[in-house]
Short mmCIF file of C-alpha atoms in Angstrom, two decimals:
data_model
loop_
_atom_site.label_atom_id
_atom_site.label_comp_id
_atom_site.label_asym_id
_atom_site.label_seq_id
_atom_site.Cartn_x
_atom_site.Cartn_y
_atom_site.Cartn_z
CA MET A 28 245.40 8.49 -75.27
CA PRO A 29 242.79 5.75 -76.69
CA ALA A 30 243.90 4.76 -80.13
CA ALA A 31 240.21 5.65 -81.45
CA PRO A 32 238.63 8.55 -80.50
CA ARG A 33 235.66 7.67 -77.99
CA ARG A 34 235.25 9.67 -75.30
CA ILE A 35 232.13 11.67 -74.73
CA ASP A 36 232.92 15.29 -72.90
CA VAL A 37 229.85 16.35 -70.25
CA HIS A 38 231.79 19.17 -69.05
CA GLN A 39 233.00 21.29 -71.69
CA HIS A 40 232.13 25.00 -72.38
CA THR A 41 231.11 27.24 -75.15
CA VAL A 42 231.88 31.09 -75.13
CA PRO A 43 229.57 32.55 -78.08
CA PRO A 44 231.37 35.43 -79.87
CA PHE A 45 228.05 37.50 -78.90
CA TYR A 46 227.98 36.29 -75.56
CA ARG A 47 231.99 37.62 -75.01
CA GLU A 48 230.97 40.63 -76.46
CA PHE A 49 227.81 40.97 -73.92
CA LEU A 50 229.87 40.15 -70.99
CA THR A 51 232.84 42.45 -71.66
CA LYS A 52 230.42 45.14 -72.21
CA THR A 53 228.68 44.96 -69.25
CA GLY A 54 232.13 44.74 -67.23
CA VAL A 55 232.55 40.87 -67.13
CA SER A 56 236.05 40.21 -68.27
CA GLU A 57 236.72 37.10 -66.11
CA VAL A 58 234.89 34.23 -64.71
CA GLY A 59 235.96 32.49 -61.37
CA GLY A 60 239.05 34.53 -60.93
CA ARG A 61 240.33 33.35 -64.69
CA VAL A 62 240.15 35.40 -67.96
CA LEU A 63 237.30 34.74 -70.28
CA PRO A 64 239.20 32.43 -72.84
CA ASP A 65 239.59 32.45 -76.59
CA TRP A 66 237.21 29.94 -78.10
CA SER A 67 235.67 28.78 -81.33
CA PRO A 68 233.92 25.68 -83.28
CA GLU A 69 237.11 24.92 -84.67
CA SER A 70 239.70 25.03 -81.75
CA ALA A 71 236.75 23.00 -79.79
CA VAL A 72 237.11 20.36 -82.23
CA GLU A 73 240.78 20.29 -82.35
CA LEU A 74 241.09 20.01 -78.66
CA MET A 75 238.55 17.27 -79.07
CA ASP A 76 240.56 15.08 -81.33
CA LEU A 77 243.81 16.05 -79.07
CA LEU A 78 242.34 14.02 -75.89
CA GLY A 79 240.57 11.20 -78.17
CA THR A 80 236.60 12.93 -77.67
CA VAL A 81 233.93 12.13 -80.15
CA THR A 82 231.42 14.12 -78.62
CA GLY A 83 231.66 17.43 -76.61
CA ILE A 84 228.24 18.23 -74.29
CA VAL A 85 228.85 21.91 -74.25
CA SER A 86 227.45 24.24 -71.95
CA VAL A 87 227.67 28.00 -70.86
CA SER A 88 229.69 28.69 -67.55
CA THR A 89 229.12 30.80 -65.03
CA PRO A 90 227.53 33.70 -65.03
CA GLY A 91 225.00 32.45 -67.35
CA ALA A 92 222.31 34.25 -67.88
CA ALA A 93 222.25 35.43 -64.05
CA PHE A 94 223.91 38.31 -63.90
CA LEU A 95 221.13 40.16 -65.56
CA THR A 96 218.59 41.52 -63.21
CA GLY A 97 216.24 43.58 -66.13
CA PRO A 98 212.74 42.31 -66.73
CA GLY A 99 213.07 39.33 -69.35
CA GLU A 100 216.67 40.02 -69.93
CA ALA A 101 217.92 36.49 -68.45
CA ALA A 102 215.24 35.00 -70.45
CA GLU A 103 216.25 36.78 -73.81
CA LEU A 104 219.86 36.11 -73.35
CA ALA A 105 219.24 32.46 -72.37
CA ARG A 106 217.12 31.74 -75.64
CA ARG A 107 219.48 33.15 -77.57
CA LEU A 108 222.57 31.19 -76.06
CA ASN A 109 220.08 28.32 -76.78
CA ASP A 110 219.47 28.78 -80.15
CA TYR A 111 223.48 29.46 -80.60
CA SER A 112 223.86 26.10 -78.93
CA ALA A 113 221.30 24.13 -81.05
CA SER A 114 222.82 25.54 -84.54
CA LEU A 115 226.25 24.64 -83.20
CA CYS A 116 224.91 21.14 -83.00
CA ALA A 117 223.51 21.22 -86.42
CA ASN A 118 226.46 22.55 -87.90
CA TYR A 119 228.85 19.61 -86.36
CA PRO A 120 226.60 17.01 -86.19
CA GLY A 121 228.10 14.12 -84.18
CA ARG A 122 230.47 16.31 -82.19
CA PHE A 123 228.49 18.27 -80.11
CA GLY A 124 225.60 18.53 -77.75
CA TYR A 125 224.84 21.05 -75.30
CA PHE A 126 223.03 21.52 -71.77
CA ALA A 127 220.67 24.50 -72.17
CA THR A 128 220.69 27.93 -70.06
CA LEU A 129 218.00 28.76 -68.33
CA PRO A 130 217.42 32.38 -66.75
CA MET A 131 217.38 31.33 -63.13
CA PRO A 132 216.83 31.98 -60.17
CA GLU A 133 213.58 33.06 -61.85
CA ALA A 134 211.95 29.24 -61.59
CA ASP A 135 209.07 29.86 -63.91
CA GLY A 136 210.58 31.44 -66.66
CA SER A 137 213.35 28.72 -66.33
CA ALA A 138 210.53 26.00 -66.92
CA VAL A 139 209.26 27.62 -69.71
CA GLU A 140 212.96 27.99 -71.38
CA ALA A 141 213.83 24.31 -70.30
CA ARG A 142 210.74 23.11 -72.10
CA ARG A 143 211.29 25.04 -75.18
CA ALA A 144 215.20 23.76 -75.37
CA LEU A 145 214.51 19.93 -74.56
CA ASP A 146 210.88 19.77 -76.49
CA GLU A 147 211.72 21.81 -79.50
CA LEU A 148 215.64 22.54 -79.74
CA GLY A 149 216.89 18.98 -78.77
CA ALA A 150 218.72 19.84 -75.93
CA ASP A 151 220.64 16.91 -74.50
CA GLY A 152 219.77 18.51 -70.89
CA VAL A 153 220.01 21.76 -68.61
CA THR A 154 222.40 23.77 -67.00
CA LEU A 155 221.66 25.14 -63.28
CA LEU A 156 224.19 27.07 -61.60
CA ALA A 157 224.69 26.30 -57.79
CA ASN A 158 223.84 29.51 -56.80
CA ASN A 159 222.21 32.24 -59.17
CA GLN A 160 222.68 35.55 -57.58
CA GLY A 161 223.02 33.84 -54.01
CA THR A 162 219.81 31.44 -54.26
CA TYR A 163 221.05 28.05 -54.28
CA LEU A 164 219.41 25.08 -55.90
CA GLY A 165 216.80 23.83 -53.45
CA ALA A 166 216.10 26.63 -52.15
CA ASP A 167 211.83 27.38 -51.62
CA GLY A 168 210.03 28.11 -54.67
CA GLN A 169 211.45 26.09 -57.56
CA ASP A 170 209.36 23.42 -57.71
CA PRO A 171 207.82 24.41 -60.79
CA LEU A 172 211.46 23.88 -62.49
CA PHE A 173 211.65 20.51 -60.97
CA ARG A 174 208.48 19.42 -61.87
CA THR A 175 209.11 20.17 -65.33
CA LEU A 176 212.39 18.56 -65.71
CA ASN A 177 211.16 15.58 -63.73
CA ASP A 178 208.52 15.17 -65.95
CA ARG A 179 211.12 14.78 -69.04
CA GLY A 180 213.49 12.67 -66.99
CA ALA A 181 216.34 15.45 -67.83
CA VAL A 182 219.58 15.76 -67.14
CA VAL A 183 220.88 18.71 -65.31
CA PHE A 184 224.42 19.65 -65.19
CA VAL A 185 225.03 21.27 -61.93
CA HIS A 186 228.15 23.66 -62.18
CA PRO A 187 229.58 25.83 -59.84
CA ALA A 188 229.43 29.93 -59.42
CA ASP A 189 231.03 32.35 -57.47
CA LEU A 190 230.27 32.53 -53.78
CA PRO A 191 227.32 34.60 -52.71
CA ALA A 192 230.71 36.72 -50.57
CA PRO A 193 233.52 38.48 -51.75
CA ALA A 194 236.47 36.41 -52.45
CA VAL A 195 239.32 36.17 -50.63
CA PRO A 196 242.33 37.73 -51.26
CA ASP A 197 244.83 35.39 -53.34
CA ILE A 198 242.95 32.66 -53.75
CA PRO A 199 241.08 32.45 -57.04
CA PRO A 200 237.48 31.38 -56.96
CA PHE A 201 238.11 28.57 -59.13
CA ALA A 202 240.56 27.05 -56.94
CA ALA A 203 238.79 26.13 -54.10
CA ASP A 204 235.25 28.46 -54.22
CA PHE A 205 233.75 26.61 -56.91
CA LEU A 206 233.93 23.15 -55.11
CA LEU A 207 232.40 24.46 -51.79
CA ASP A 208 229.60 26.27 -54.61
CA THR A 209 228.87 22.95 -55.80
CA THR A 210 229.08 20.98 -52.42
CA ARG A 211 226.41 23.71 -50.85
CA ALA A 212 224.16 23.05 -54.06
CA ALA A 213 224.26 18.85 -53.09
CA TYR A 214 223.74 19.59 -49.67
CA LEU A 215 220.41 21.43 -49.99
CA LEU A 216 219.24 19.04 -53.03
CA VAL A 217 219.66 15.94 -50.59
CA ARG A 218 218.67 18.33 -47.35
CA LYS A 219 215.37 19.91 -48.80
CA GLY A 220 214.52 16.00 -50.22
CA ILE A 221 214.76 17.73 -53.99
CA VAL A 222 216.20 14.24 -54.85
CA ARG A 223 213.71 12.29 -53.60
CA ARG A 224 210.87 14.16 -54.94
CA TYR A 225 211.71 14.75 -58.18
CA PRO A 226 213.64 10.94 -59.05
CA GLU A 227 213.33 11.22 -62.92
CA ILE A 228 216.11 13.98 -62.19
CA ARG A 229 219.96 12.76 -63.46
CA PHE A 230 222.06 15.86 -62.10
CA ILE A 231 225.45 15.32 -62.84
CA LEU A 232 228.06 17.15 -60.03
CA SER A 233 230.81 19.02 -61.62
CA HIS A 234 234.64 18.77 -60.93
CA ALA A 235 233.51 14.89 -58.96
CA GLY A 236 230.90 16.86 -56.66
CA GLY A 237 233.29 19.32 -54.98
CA PHE A 238 233.93 17.59 -51.92
CA VAL A 239 230.82 15.70 -51.63
CA PRO A 240 232.47 12.36 -51.73
CA TYR A 241 235.15 13.48 -49.63
CA ALA A 242 233.17 15.13 -46.75
CA SER A 243 229.51 13.03 -47.59
CA HIS A 244 229.30 11.06 -44.60
CA ARG A 245 230.70 13.87 -42.49
CA MET A 246 227.08 15.78 -44.24
CA ALA A 247 225.16 12.45 -43.91
CA VAL A 248 225.29 12.95 -40.08
CA SER A 249 224.22 16.32 -40.31
CA ILE A 250 221.20 15.71 -42.09
CA ALA A 251 220.25 12.69 -40.33
CA GLY A 252 220.85 14.65 -36.94
CA GLU A 253 218.32 17.95 -38.81
CA THR A 254 215.91 15.44 -40.37
CA GLY A 255 215.68 12.36 -38.11
CA ARG A 256 216.14 10.23 -41.61
CA SER A 257 218.69 7.36 -41.61
CA PRO A 258 222.36 8.53 -42.29
CA LEU A 259 222.57 5.68 -44.72
CA ASP A 260 219.57 7.04 -46.47
CA VAL A 261 220.90 10.16 -46.85
CA LEU A 262 224.31 8.66 -48.20
CA ASP A 263 222.48 6.91 -50.84
CA ASP A 264 221.08 10.19 -51.98
CA PHE A 265 224.80 11.87 -52.22
CA ARG A 266 225.57 8.83 -54.07
CA GLY A 267 223.09 9.04 -56.20
CA PHE A 268 224.62 11.75 -57.81
CA TYR A 269 226.58 12.02 -61.48
CA PHE A 270 229.99 12.99 -60.93
CA ASP A 271 232.31 14.49 -63.81
CA THR A 272 236.21 14.06 -63.85
CA ALA A 273 237.18 17.49 -64.75
CA LEU A 274 240.24 19.03 -62.86
CA SER A 275 239.79 15.56 -60.63
CA SER A 276 241.36 12.59 -62.15
CA SER A 277 244.34 13.02 -59.70
CA THR A 278 245.89 10.06 -57.79
CA ALA A 279 244.45 12.16 -54.62
CA ALA A 280 241.23 12.75 -56.22
CA LEU A 281 239.94 10.11 -58.21
CA PRO A 282 240.36 6.88 -55.66
CA THR A 283 238.41 8.81 -53.67
CA LEU A 284 235.27 9.26 -56.01
CA LEU A 285 235.67 5.79 -57.42
CA ALA A 286 235.31 4.17 -53.82
CA PHE A 287 231.92 6.61 -53.23
CA ALA A 288 230.32 6.98 -56.54
CA GLN A 289 227.63 4.13 -57.85
CA PRO A 290 228.76 2.37 -60.47
CA GLY A 291 227.95 4.03 -63.50
CA HIS A 292 227.78 7.28 -62.35
CA ILE A 293 231.32 8.99 -63.37
CA LEU A 294 231.66 10.57 -66.39
CA PHE A 295 234.60 11.86 -68.60
CA GLY A 296 235.05 15.79 -68.06
CA SER A 297 237.44 18.40 -69.40
CA ASP A 298 236.38 21.92 -68.57
CA TRP A 299 238.22 23.13 -71.76
CA PRO A 300 238.44 25.96 -72.38
CA PHE A 301 238.38 27.47 -69.16
CA ALA A 302 240.57 24.62 -68.04
CA PRO A 303 243.35 25.19 -70.50
CA THR A 304 244.29 22.50 -72.88
CA ALA A 305 247.61 21.24 -70.68
CA ALA A 306 245.58 20.68 -67.48
CA ALA A 307 242.92 19.12 -69.62
CA GLN A 308 245.33 17.07 -71.29
CA TYR A 309 246.92 16.11 -67.32
CA PHE A 310 244.14 14.86 -66.09
CA ALA A 311 242.68 12.83 -69.43
CA ASN A 312 246.20 10.63 -68.71
CA GLY A 313 245.41 10.84 -65.04
CA LEU A 314 242.18 8.50 -66.12
CA ASP A 315 244.13 6.52 -68.72
CA ALA A 316 247.05 5.97 -65.69
CA GLY A 317 244.69 5.11 -63.24
CA LEU A 318 241.84 3.06 -64.62
CA ASP A 319 241.59 -0.41 -66.12
CA SER A 320 240.41 -0.90 -69.38
CA ALA A 321 236.85 -1.60 -68.25
CA CYS A 322 236.59 0.86 -66.33
CA LEU A 323 238.56 3.63 -68.58
CA THR A 324 235.88 2.74 -71.07
CA ALA A 325 233.05 3.04 -68.69
CA VAL A 326 233.94 6.78 -67.55
CA ASP A 327 234.86 7.31 -71.25
CA ARG A 328 232.11 6.36 -72.55
CA THR A 329 229.59 3.93 -71.81
CA ASN A 330 228.29 5.79 -68.90
CA ALA A 331 227.08 8.69 -70.61
CA GLU A 332 225.87 6.48 -73.58
CA ALA A 333 223.11 5.36 -70.61
CA LEU A 334 222.40 9.29 -69.96
CA PHE A 335 222.18 10.09 -73.28
CA PRO A 336 220.88 7.07 -75.74
CA ARG A 337 221.03 9.35 -78.62
CA LEU A 338 225.27 8.91 -78.65
CA ALA A 339 224.61 5.08 -78.12
CA ALA A 340 222.97 4.90 -81.52
CA VAL A 341 225.18 5.17 -83.85
CA PRO A 342 228.72 3.34 -82.96
CA ALA A 343 231.48 5.67 -82.56
CA PRO A 344 233.26 4.07 -85.11
CA ALA A 345 230.70 4.36 -87.87
CA ARG A 346 231.21 8.41 -87.13
CA PRO A 347 234.63 8.84 -88.81
CA ILE A 348 236.35 12.02 -87.56
CA PRO A 349 238.36 13.53 -90.71
CA ALA A 350 242.17 13.33 -90.90
CA ARG A 351 243.94 16.42 -89.88
CA PRO A 352 246.75 17.78 -92.12
CA ALA A 353 250.39 15.68 -90.98
CA ALA A 354 251.75 18.72 -89.47
CA VAL A 355 248.80 18.18 -87.16
CA ARG A 356 248.64 15.21 -86.43
CA VAL A 357 252.26 15.14 -85.40
CA ARG A 358 252.07 17.93 -83.07
CA GLN A 359 249.37 16.61 -81.66
CA ALA A 360 251.50 13.44 -80.93
CA ALA A 361 253.93 15.76 -79.84
CA GLN A 362 251.40 17.06 -76.97
CA ARG A 363 250.52 13.64 -76.37
CA ARG A 364 253.87 12.36 -75.38
CA ALA A 365 254.75 15.50 -73.12
CA ALA A 366 251.60 15.39 -71.16
CA ARG A 367 252.27 12.01 -70.42
CA LEU A 368 255.63 12.06 -69.56
CA LEU A 369 254.64 15.48 -66.99
CA PHE A 370 251.51 13.32 -65.52
CA LYS A 371 254.34 10.83 -64.62
CA LEU A 372 256.96 13.31 -63.31
CA VAL A 373 254.77 14.79 -60.77
CA GLN A 374 253.34 12.26 -58.98
CA PRO A 375 254.13 11.14 -55.70
CA GLY A 376 257.34 9.36 -55.14
CA ASN A 377 259.20 10.85 -58.41
CA GLN A 378 260.12 13.90 -56.71
#
């Protein structure tokens, strides 16, 4: 782990108490096959200190506000979530940023909330679920939102949701379906020409883009055959996405991502707290062990600074993190050593 905290985590989630209570009352007790995790600002800061993270850009995971169907319900919940996130950033200066929640699939209402969050609340971007009630990004009728985001050069964090189909028994959605969901959204954003019509939007795909790097050439051939476009141009569109490393910096996945993504387009992500602390450590160690120092610095921080200039305005060492009690520091050091050992033990060739 880096000696000084410098990471910027673009894939970290928040579960505000009122949101958790609201989900529970409406019968939502798990997300993607995982029970809703415990979360608090204090536990998030402790996790960041453990991983060497200076700033976490938080977002609300699926279902966001998309599960509400009554008139104005989704818009009201999105407003409450964004007000909470803005307050979180104000209360922990330098430690948090946030991607705003939008009341999709209602594009006009989402454009209104995007303007409020970006222009008035200081959001670092917006979260768009890959699908909302079965409506995918790239579907017809979303241009009002994309125009709003393009006019602001917004960063859009694309996060998967449950597929619009029953889950397969014994396959938790987060393990495989989420990757397909992100891939579907990326395919449609390219296939429908969204990324070309709105070139000022910077899209971040969760979990290394799902299957995008691995299947990019296959998808490019498909789109080229359907549209008559050059497959090389289609590949350029796929490579134009940004990709976070959440749950994806293994010795199997990381080389594919590095070979595919454009320089500067890979960003650190932890997926905490939906990814438990041990998993976040495991994949952070994958970066530490698999990247040279220059590439690691880029993925950990400088690539994100290019997307979020406010985080580059003050050098990380000028934002000191208060020292934790000695007992906490000893425990965290032991956790880091154990996580590094575990990562080494499970690599191919060590069995």
